[in-house]
Short mmCIF file of C-alpha atoms in Angstrom, two decimals:
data_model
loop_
_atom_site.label_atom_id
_atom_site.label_comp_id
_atom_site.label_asym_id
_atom_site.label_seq_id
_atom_site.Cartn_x
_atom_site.Cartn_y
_atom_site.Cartn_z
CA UNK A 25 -29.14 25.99 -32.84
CA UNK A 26 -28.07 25.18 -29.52
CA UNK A 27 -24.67 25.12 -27.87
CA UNK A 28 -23.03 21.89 -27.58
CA UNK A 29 -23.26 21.51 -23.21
CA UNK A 30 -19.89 22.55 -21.61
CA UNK A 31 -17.95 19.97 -19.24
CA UNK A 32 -16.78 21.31 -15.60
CA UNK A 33 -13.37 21.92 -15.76
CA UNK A 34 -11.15 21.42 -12.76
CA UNK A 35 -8.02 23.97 -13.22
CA UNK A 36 -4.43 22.08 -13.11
CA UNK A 37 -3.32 23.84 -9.99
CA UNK A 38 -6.84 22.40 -8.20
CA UNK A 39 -6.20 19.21 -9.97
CA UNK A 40 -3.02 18.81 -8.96
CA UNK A 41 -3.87 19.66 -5.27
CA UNK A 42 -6.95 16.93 -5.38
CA UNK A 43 -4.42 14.72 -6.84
CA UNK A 44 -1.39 14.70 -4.36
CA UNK A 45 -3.76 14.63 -1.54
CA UNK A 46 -5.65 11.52 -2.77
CA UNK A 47 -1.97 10.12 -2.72
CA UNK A 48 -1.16 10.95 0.54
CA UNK A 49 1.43 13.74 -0.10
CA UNK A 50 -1.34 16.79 0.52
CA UNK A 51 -0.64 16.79 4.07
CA UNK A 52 2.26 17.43 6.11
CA UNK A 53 4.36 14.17 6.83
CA UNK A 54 3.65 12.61 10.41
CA UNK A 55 2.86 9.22 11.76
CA UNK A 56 4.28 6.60 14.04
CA UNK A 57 4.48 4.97 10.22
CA UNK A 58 3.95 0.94 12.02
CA UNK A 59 1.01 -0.94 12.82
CA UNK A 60 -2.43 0.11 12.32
CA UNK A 61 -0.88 3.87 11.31
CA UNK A 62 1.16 2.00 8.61
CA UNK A 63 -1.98 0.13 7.45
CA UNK A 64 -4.06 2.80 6.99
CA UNK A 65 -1.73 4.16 5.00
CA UNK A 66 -1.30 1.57 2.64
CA UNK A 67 -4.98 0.77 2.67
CA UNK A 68 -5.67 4.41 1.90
CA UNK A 69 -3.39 4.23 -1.37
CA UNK A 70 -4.51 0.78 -2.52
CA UNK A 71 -1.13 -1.22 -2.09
CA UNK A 72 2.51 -0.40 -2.67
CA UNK A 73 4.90 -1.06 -5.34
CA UNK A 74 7.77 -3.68 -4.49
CA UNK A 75 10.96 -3.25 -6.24
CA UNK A 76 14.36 -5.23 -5.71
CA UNK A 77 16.46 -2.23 -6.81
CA UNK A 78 18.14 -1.04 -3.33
CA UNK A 79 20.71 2.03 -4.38
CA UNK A 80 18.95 3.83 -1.40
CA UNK A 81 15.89 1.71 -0.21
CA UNK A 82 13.67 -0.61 -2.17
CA UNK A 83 10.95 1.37 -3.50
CA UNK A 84 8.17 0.79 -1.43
CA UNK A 85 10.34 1.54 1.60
CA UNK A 86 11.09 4.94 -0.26
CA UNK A 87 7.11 5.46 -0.74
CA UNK A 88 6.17 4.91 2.88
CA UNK A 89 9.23 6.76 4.24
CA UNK A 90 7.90 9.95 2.23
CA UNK A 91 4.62 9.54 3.64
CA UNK A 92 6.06 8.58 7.56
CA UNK A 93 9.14 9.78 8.18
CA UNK A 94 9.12 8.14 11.01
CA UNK A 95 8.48 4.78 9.14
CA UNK A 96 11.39 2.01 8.86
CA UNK A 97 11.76 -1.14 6.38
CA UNK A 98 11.37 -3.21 9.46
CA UNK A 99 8.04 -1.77 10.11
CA UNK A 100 6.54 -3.57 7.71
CA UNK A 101 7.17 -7.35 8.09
CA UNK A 102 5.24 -7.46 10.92
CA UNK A 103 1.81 -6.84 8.73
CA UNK A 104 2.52 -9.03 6.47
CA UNK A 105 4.11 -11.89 8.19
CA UNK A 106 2.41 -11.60 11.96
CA UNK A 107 -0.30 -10.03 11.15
CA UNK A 108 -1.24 -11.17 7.97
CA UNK A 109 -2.83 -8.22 7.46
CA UNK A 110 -1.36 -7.68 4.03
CA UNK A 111 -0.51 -9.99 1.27
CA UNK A 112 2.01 -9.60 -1.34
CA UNK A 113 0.83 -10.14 -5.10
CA UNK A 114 0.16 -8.53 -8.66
CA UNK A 115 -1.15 -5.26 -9.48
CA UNK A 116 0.40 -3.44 -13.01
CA UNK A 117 3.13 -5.27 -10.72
CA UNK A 118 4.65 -6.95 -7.95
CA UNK A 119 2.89 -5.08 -4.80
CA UNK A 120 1.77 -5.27 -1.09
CA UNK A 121 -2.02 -5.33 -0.51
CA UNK A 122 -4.09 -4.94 2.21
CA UNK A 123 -5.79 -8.58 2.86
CA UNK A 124 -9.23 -6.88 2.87
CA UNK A 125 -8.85 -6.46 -0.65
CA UNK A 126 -8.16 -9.99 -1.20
CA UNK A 127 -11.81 -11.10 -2.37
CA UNK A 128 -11.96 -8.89 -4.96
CA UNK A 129 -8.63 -9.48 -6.42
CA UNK A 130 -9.57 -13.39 -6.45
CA UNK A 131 -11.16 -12.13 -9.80
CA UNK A 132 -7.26 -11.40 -11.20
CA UNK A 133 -6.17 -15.20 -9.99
CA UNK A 134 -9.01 -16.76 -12.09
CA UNK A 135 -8.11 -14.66 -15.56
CA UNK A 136 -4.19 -15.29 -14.81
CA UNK A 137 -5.40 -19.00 -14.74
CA UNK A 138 -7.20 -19.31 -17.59
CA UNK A 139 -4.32 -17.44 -19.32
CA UNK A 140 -1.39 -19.08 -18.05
CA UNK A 141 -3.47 -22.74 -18.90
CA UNK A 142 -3.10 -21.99 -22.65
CA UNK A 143 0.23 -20.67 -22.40
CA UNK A 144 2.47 -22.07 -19.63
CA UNK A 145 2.27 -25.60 -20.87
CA UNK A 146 3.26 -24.93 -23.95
CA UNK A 147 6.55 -22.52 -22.51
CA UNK A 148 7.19 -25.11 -19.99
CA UNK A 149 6.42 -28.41 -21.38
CA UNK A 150 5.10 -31.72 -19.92
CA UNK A 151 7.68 -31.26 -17.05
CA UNK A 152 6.15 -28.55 -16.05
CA UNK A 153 2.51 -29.70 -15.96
CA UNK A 154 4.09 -33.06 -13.97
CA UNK A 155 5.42 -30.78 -11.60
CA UNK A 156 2.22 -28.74 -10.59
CA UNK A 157 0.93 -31.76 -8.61
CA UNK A 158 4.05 -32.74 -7.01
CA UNK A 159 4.49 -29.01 -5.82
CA UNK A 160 1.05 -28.48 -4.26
CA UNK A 161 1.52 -32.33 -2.49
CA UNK A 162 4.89 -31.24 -1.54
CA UNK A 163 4.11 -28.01 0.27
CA UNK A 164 0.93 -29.51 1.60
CA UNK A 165 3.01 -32.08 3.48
CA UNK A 166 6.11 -30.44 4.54
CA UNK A 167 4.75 -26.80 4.51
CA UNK A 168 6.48 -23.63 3.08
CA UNK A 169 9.15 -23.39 0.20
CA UNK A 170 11.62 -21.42 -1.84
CA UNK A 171 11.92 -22.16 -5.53
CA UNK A 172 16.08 -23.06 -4.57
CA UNK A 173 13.98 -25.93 -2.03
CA UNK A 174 12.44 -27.75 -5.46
CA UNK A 175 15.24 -26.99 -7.66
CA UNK A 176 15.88 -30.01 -9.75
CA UNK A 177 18.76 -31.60 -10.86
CA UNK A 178 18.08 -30.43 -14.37
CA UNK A 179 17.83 -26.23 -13.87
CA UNK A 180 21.58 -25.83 -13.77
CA UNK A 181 21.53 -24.71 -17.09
CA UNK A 182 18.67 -21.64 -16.11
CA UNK A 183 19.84 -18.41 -16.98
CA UNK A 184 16.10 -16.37 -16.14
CA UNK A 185 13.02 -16.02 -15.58
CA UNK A 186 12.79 -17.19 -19.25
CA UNK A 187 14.10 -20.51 -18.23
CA UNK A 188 12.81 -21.51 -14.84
CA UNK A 189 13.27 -25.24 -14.02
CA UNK A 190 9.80 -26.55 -13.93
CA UNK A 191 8.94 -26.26 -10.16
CA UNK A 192 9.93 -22.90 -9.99
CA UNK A 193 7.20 -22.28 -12.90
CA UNK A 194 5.04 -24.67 -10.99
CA UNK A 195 5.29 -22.57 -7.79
CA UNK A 196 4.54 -19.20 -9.81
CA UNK A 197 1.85 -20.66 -11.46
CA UNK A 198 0.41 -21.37 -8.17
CA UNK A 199 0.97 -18.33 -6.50
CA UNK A 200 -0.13 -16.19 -9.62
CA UNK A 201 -3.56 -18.22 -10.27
CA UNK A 202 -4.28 -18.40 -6.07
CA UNK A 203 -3.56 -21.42 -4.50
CA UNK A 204 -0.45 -20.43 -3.07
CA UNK A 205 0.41 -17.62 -1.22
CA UNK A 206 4.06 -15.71 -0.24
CA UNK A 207 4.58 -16.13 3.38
CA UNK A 208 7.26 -14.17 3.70
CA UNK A 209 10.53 -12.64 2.66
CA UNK A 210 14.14 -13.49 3.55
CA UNK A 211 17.13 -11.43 1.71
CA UNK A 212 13.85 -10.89 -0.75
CA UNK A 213 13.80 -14.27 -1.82
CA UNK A 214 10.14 -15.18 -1.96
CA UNK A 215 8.85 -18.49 0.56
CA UNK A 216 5.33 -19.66 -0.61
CA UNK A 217 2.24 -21.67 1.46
CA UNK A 218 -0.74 -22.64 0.51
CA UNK A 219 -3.11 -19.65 0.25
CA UNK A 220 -5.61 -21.34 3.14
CA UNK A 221 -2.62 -21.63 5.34
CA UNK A 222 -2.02 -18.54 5.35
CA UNK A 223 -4.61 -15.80 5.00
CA UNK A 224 -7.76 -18.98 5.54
CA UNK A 225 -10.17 -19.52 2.68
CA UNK A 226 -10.90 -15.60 1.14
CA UNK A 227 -14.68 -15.01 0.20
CA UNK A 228 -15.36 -15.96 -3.74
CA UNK A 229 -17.71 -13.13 -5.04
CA UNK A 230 -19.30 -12.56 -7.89
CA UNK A 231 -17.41 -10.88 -11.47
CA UNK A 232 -20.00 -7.95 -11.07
CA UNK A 233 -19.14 -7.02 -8.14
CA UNK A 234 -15.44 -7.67 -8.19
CA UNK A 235 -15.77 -5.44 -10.95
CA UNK A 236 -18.05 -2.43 -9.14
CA UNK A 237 -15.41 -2.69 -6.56
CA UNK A 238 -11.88 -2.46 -8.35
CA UNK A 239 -13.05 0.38 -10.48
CA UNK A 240 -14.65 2.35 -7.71
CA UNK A 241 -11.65 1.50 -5.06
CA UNK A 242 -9.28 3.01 -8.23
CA UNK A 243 -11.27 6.27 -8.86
CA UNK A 244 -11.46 6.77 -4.93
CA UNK A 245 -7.46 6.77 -4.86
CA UNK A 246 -6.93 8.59 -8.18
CA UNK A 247 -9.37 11.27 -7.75
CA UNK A 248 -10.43 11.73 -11.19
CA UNK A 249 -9.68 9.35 -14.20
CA UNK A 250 -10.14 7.75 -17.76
CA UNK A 251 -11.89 4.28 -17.97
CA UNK A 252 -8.52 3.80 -19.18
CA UNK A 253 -6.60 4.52 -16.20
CA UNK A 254 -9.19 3.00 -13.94
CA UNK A 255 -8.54 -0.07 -15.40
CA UNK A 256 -4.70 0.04 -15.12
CA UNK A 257 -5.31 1.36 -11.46
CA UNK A 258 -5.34 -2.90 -10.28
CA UNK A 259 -4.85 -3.93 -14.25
CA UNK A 260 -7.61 -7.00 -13.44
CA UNK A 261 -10.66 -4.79 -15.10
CA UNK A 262 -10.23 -4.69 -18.86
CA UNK A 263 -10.49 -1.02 -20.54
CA UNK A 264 -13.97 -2.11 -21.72
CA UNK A 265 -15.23 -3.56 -18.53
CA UNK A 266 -14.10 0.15 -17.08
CA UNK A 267 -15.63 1.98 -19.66
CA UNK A 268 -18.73 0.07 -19.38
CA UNK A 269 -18.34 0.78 -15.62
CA UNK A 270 -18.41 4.61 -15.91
CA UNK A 271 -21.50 4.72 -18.46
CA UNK A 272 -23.21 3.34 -15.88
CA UNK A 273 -22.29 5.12 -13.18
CA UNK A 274 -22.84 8.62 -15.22
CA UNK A 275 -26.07 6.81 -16.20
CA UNK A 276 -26.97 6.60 -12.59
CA UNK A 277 -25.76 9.83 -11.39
CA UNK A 278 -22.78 8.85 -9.18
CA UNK A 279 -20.72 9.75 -11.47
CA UNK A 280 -19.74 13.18 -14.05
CA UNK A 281 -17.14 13.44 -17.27
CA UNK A 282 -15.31 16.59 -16.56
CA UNK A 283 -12.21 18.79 -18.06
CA UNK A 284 -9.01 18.29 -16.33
CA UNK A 285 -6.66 21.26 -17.23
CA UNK A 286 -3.18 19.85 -18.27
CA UNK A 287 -0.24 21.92 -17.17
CA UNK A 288 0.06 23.26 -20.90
CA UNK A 289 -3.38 24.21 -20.83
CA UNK A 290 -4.88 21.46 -22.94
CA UNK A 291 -7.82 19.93 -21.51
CA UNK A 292 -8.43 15.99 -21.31
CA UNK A 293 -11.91 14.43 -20.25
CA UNK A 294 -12.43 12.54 -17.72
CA UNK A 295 -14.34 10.38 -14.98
CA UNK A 296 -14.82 12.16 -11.62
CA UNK A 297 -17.41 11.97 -8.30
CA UNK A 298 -20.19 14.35 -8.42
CA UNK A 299 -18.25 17.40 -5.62
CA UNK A 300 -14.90 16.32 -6.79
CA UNK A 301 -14.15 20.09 -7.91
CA UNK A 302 -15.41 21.17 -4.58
CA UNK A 303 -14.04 19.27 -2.84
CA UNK A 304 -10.29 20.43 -4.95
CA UNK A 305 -11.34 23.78 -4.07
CA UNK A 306 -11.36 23.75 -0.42
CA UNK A 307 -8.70 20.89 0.07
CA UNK A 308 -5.63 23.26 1.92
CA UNK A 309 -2.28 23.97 0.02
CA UNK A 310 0.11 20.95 -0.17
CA UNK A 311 2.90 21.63 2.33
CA UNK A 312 6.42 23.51 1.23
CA UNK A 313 8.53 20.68 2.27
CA UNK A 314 10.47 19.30 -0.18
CA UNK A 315 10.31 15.23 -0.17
CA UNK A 316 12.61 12.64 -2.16
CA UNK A 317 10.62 10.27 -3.81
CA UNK A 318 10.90 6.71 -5.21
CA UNK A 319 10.86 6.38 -9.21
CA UNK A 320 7.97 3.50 -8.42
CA UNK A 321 5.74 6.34 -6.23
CA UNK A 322 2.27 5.71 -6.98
CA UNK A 323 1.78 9.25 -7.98
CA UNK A 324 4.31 9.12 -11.00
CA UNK A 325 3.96 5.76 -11.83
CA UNK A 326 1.88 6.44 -14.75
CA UNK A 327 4.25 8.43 -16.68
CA UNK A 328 1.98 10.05 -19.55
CA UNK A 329 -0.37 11.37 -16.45
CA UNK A 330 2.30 12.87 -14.52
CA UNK A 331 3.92 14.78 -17.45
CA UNK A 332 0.48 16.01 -18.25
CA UNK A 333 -0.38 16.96 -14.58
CA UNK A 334 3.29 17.78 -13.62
CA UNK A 335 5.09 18.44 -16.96
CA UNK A 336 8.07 16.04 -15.26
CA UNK A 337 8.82 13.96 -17.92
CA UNK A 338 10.60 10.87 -15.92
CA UNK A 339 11.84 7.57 -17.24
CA UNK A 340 14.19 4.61 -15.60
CA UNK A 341 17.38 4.55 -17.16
CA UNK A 342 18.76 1.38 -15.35
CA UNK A 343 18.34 -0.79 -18.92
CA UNK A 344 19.68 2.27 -21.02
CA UNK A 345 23.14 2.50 -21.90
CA UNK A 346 25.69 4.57 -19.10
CA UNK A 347 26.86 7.17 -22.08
CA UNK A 348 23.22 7.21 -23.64
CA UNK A 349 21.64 8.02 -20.01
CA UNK A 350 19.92 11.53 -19.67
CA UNK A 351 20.19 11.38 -16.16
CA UNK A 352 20.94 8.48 -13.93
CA UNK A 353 20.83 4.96 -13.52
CA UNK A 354 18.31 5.48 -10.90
CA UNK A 355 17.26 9.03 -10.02
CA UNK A 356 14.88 10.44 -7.57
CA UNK A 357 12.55 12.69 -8.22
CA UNK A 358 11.84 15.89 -5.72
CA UNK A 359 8.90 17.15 -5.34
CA UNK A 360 8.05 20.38 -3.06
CA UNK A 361 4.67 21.88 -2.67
CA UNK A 362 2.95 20.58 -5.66
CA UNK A 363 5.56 20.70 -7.91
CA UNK A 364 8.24 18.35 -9.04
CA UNK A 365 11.29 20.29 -8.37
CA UNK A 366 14.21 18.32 -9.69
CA UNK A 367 15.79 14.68 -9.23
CA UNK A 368 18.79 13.71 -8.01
CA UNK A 369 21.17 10.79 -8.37
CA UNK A 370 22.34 9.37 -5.25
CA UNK A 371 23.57 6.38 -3.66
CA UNK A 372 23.88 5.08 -0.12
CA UNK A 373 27.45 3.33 0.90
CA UNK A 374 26.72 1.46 3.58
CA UNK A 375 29.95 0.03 4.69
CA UNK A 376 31.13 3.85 4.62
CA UNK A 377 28.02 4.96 5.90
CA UNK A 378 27.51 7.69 3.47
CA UNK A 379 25.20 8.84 1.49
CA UNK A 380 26.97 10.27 -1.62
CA UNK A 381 24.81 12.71 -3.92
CA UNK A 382 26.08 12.43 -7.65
CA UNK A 383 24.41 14.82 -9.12
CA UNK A 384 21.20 17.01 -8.80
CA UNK A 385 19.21 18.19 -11.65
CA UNK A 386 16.60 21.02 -11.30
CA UNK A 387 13.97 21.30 -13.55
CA UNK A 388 13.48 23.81 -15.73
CA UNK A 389 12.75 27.46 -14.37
CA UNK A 390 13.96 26.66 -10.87
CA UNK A 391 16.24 27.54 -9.21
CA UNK A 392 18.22 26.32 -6.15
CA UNK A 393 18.91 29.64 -4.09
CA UNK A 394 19.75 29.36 -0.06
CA UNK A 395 16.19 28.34 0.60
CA UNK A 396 15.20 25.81 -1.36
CA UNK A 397 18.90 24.22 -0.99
CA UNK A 398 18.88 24.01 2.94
CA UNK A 399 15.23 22.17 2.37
CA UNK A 400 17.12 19.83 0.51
CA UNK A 401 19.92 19.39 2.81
CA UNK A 402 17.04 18.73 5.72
CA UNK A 403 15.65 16.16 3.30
CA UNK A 404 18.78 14.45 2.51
CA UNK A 405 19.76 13.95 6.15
CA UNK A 406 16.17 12.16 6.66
CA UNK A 407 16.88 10.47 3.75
CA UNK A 408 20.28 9.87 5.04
CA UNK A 409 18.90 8.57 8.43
CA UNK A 410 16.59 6.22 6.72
CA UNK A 411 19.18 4.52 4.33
CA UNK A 412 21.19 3.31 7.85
CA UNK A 413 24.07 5.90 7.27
CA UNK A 414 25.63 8.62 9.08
CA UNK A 415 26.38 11.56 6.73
CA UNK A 416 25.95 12.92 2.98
CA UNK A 417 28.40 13.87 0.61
CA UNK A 418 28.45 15.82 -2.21
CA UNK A 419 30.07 15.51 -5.47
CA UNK A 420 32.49 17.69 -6.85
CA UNK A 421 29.90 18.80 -9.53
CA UNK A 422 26.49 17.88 -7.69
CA UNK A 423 24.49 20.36 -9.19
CA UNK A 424 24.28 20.87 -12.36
CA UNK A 425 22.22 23.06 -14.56
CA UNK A 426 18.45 23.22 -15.52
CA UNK A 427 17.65 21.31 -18.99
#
């Protein structure tokens, strides 16, 4: 009887390595982190989180500032706004996307559509379908808006996103299914064009290729993956269009399933380029600094895959109750080398220009001896520098004991 045929495995230290590097943190930190450095960046990890949460810096400030140090919020307008040279628009999220990638994502507007059409009417009502048309003729003829330019008379009573008045849906539902586009930010409030207005008339391609595209584009940033996690990678493939995806790839040799060693040892199959273990092999160490990073970092935001890779379990606790928190309403994690080291609850006070550290957490089995605390200090003064403030301070009882 033969023996069943043995995957490749790819150890969890390797795995790890090939991971972090593929995310940008592999190397040591350096970069004029504006213009076409910044780009590459972002183009290299796919697009950037945005989050309106600003204890310390919106998040993907936080994620380019642990890439560039040099990088600063207002580095980033320019691209997007002058530029044009990124876009802001879905992903699992809100996020900021290179404009190249714009074609393929088209394929995301035209599903939203289709599922918005049998939905949004219905949570809206007639007012809202009246107001679609008025909308597009109103920004066609006076150019860009805010939602607070079309609110009507009758959206006093709005309380959410759960009860927009009807333009405000109408100017969503334009942006989400394409015909509109955000031109830009002020105080984070979102102004919207027409799409041709402002990035011209983006190439319509074919599903297929959409398709061949997104899922490649995701494995290229992740490294190694499930069909499953390819498809959350943009969330515009579904799981079966991935998994279809990677049977034909395998089929065709351009792609192999391989073992990925978890960091309790279990293994979990998955999707990876013919060389990728090579190429884990002889990628060099990640560096020893120590780095704050955002909650929203692309290489934690799926949760179940960092645990498994990292064993850092991490969850926001900004909705959970203050006494029922484990942590923090909004903790950082640390990582150093390729490790996750710790997180730590800080805020920035502005008007006092201080950053004050709450509380820091290590994880379990390390420790925080003179080294490893005066690479945290060096980090927090960056950090410090970056949030606009002057000087950190430290709680009575900052640091507090492994769990």
């Amino acid at each position: 009887m033969t023996e069943p045929a043995t995957r490749p495995l790819l150890r969890n230290a390797a795995a790890r390595r090939l991971f972090l590097h593929r995310h940008e943190l592999g190397t040591s930190p350096k970069g004029s982190g504006k213009g076409a450095d910044l780009l590459s960046l972002i183009r290299a990890l796919g697009f950037v989180q945005v989050d309106s949460v600003n204890t310390l810096a919106r998040a993907h400030d936080m994620i380019l500032f642990a890439r560039r140090p040099a990088y600063r919020p207002g580095n980033l307008a320019p691209l997007i706004e002058r530029d044009r040279a990124l876009f802001e628009h879905w992903t699992h999220d809100a996020a900021i996307i290179p404009v190249e990638f714009l074609p393929y994502l088209r394929l995301r507007f035209a599903r939203d559509a289709a599922r918005m059409q049998a939905r949004w009417p219905r949570w809206q009502g007639e007012a809202f379908l009246a107001e679609l048309q008025q909308v597009r003729d109103h920004v066609a003829q006076s150019g860009e808006v805010c939602s607070a330019d079309l609110k009507s008379a009758e959206s006093e009573k709005s309380t959410g996103w759960w009860d927009w008045h009807p333009s405000k849906a109408a100017l969503e539902y334009l942006w989400r299914s394409g015909e509109m586009a955000i031109s830009r930010r002020q105080s984070f409030r979102k102004y919207y064009d027409l799409v041709e207005r402002v990035h011209g008339h983006p190439e319509v391609l074919p599903d297929a290729i959409c398709l061949d595209w997104l899922n490649s584009a995701a494995l290229d940033r992740l490294g190694f993956a499930t069909s499953g996690e390819l498809a959350a990678f943009w969330d515009i493939a579904t799981p079966a269009e991935a998994r279809s995806w990677c049977q034909k790839e395998c089929a065709a040799g351009r792609l192999q399933e391989i073992d990925i060693e978890n960091c309790d040892g279990g293994l979990r199959r998955a999707f990876a380029r013919p060389g990728a273990i090579e190429e884990a092999a002889a990628l060099p160490e990640v560096p020893s600094r120590l780095r704050v990073l955002s909650p929203f970092d692309p290489a934690l935001r799926d949760r179940n895959r960092a645990e498994r890779l990292f064993g850092f379990r991490y969850r926001i606790e900004i909705f959970v109750p203050e006494a029922k928190r484990e942590y923090g309403y909004y903790v950082f994690p640390l990582m150093e080398r390729d490790r996750m080291v710790g997180r730590v609850d800080m805020k920035a006070d502005r008007d006092a220009g201080v950053l004050n550290v709450t509380r820091l957490w290590p994880e379990r089995g390390v420790t925080y001896g003179v080294g490893r605390l005066q690479k945290l200090a060096s980090e927090l003064d960056r950090v410090a520098r970056f949030a606009g403030v002057d000087q950190v301070s430290f709680g009575p009882d900052w640091l507090a004991e492994a769990k």
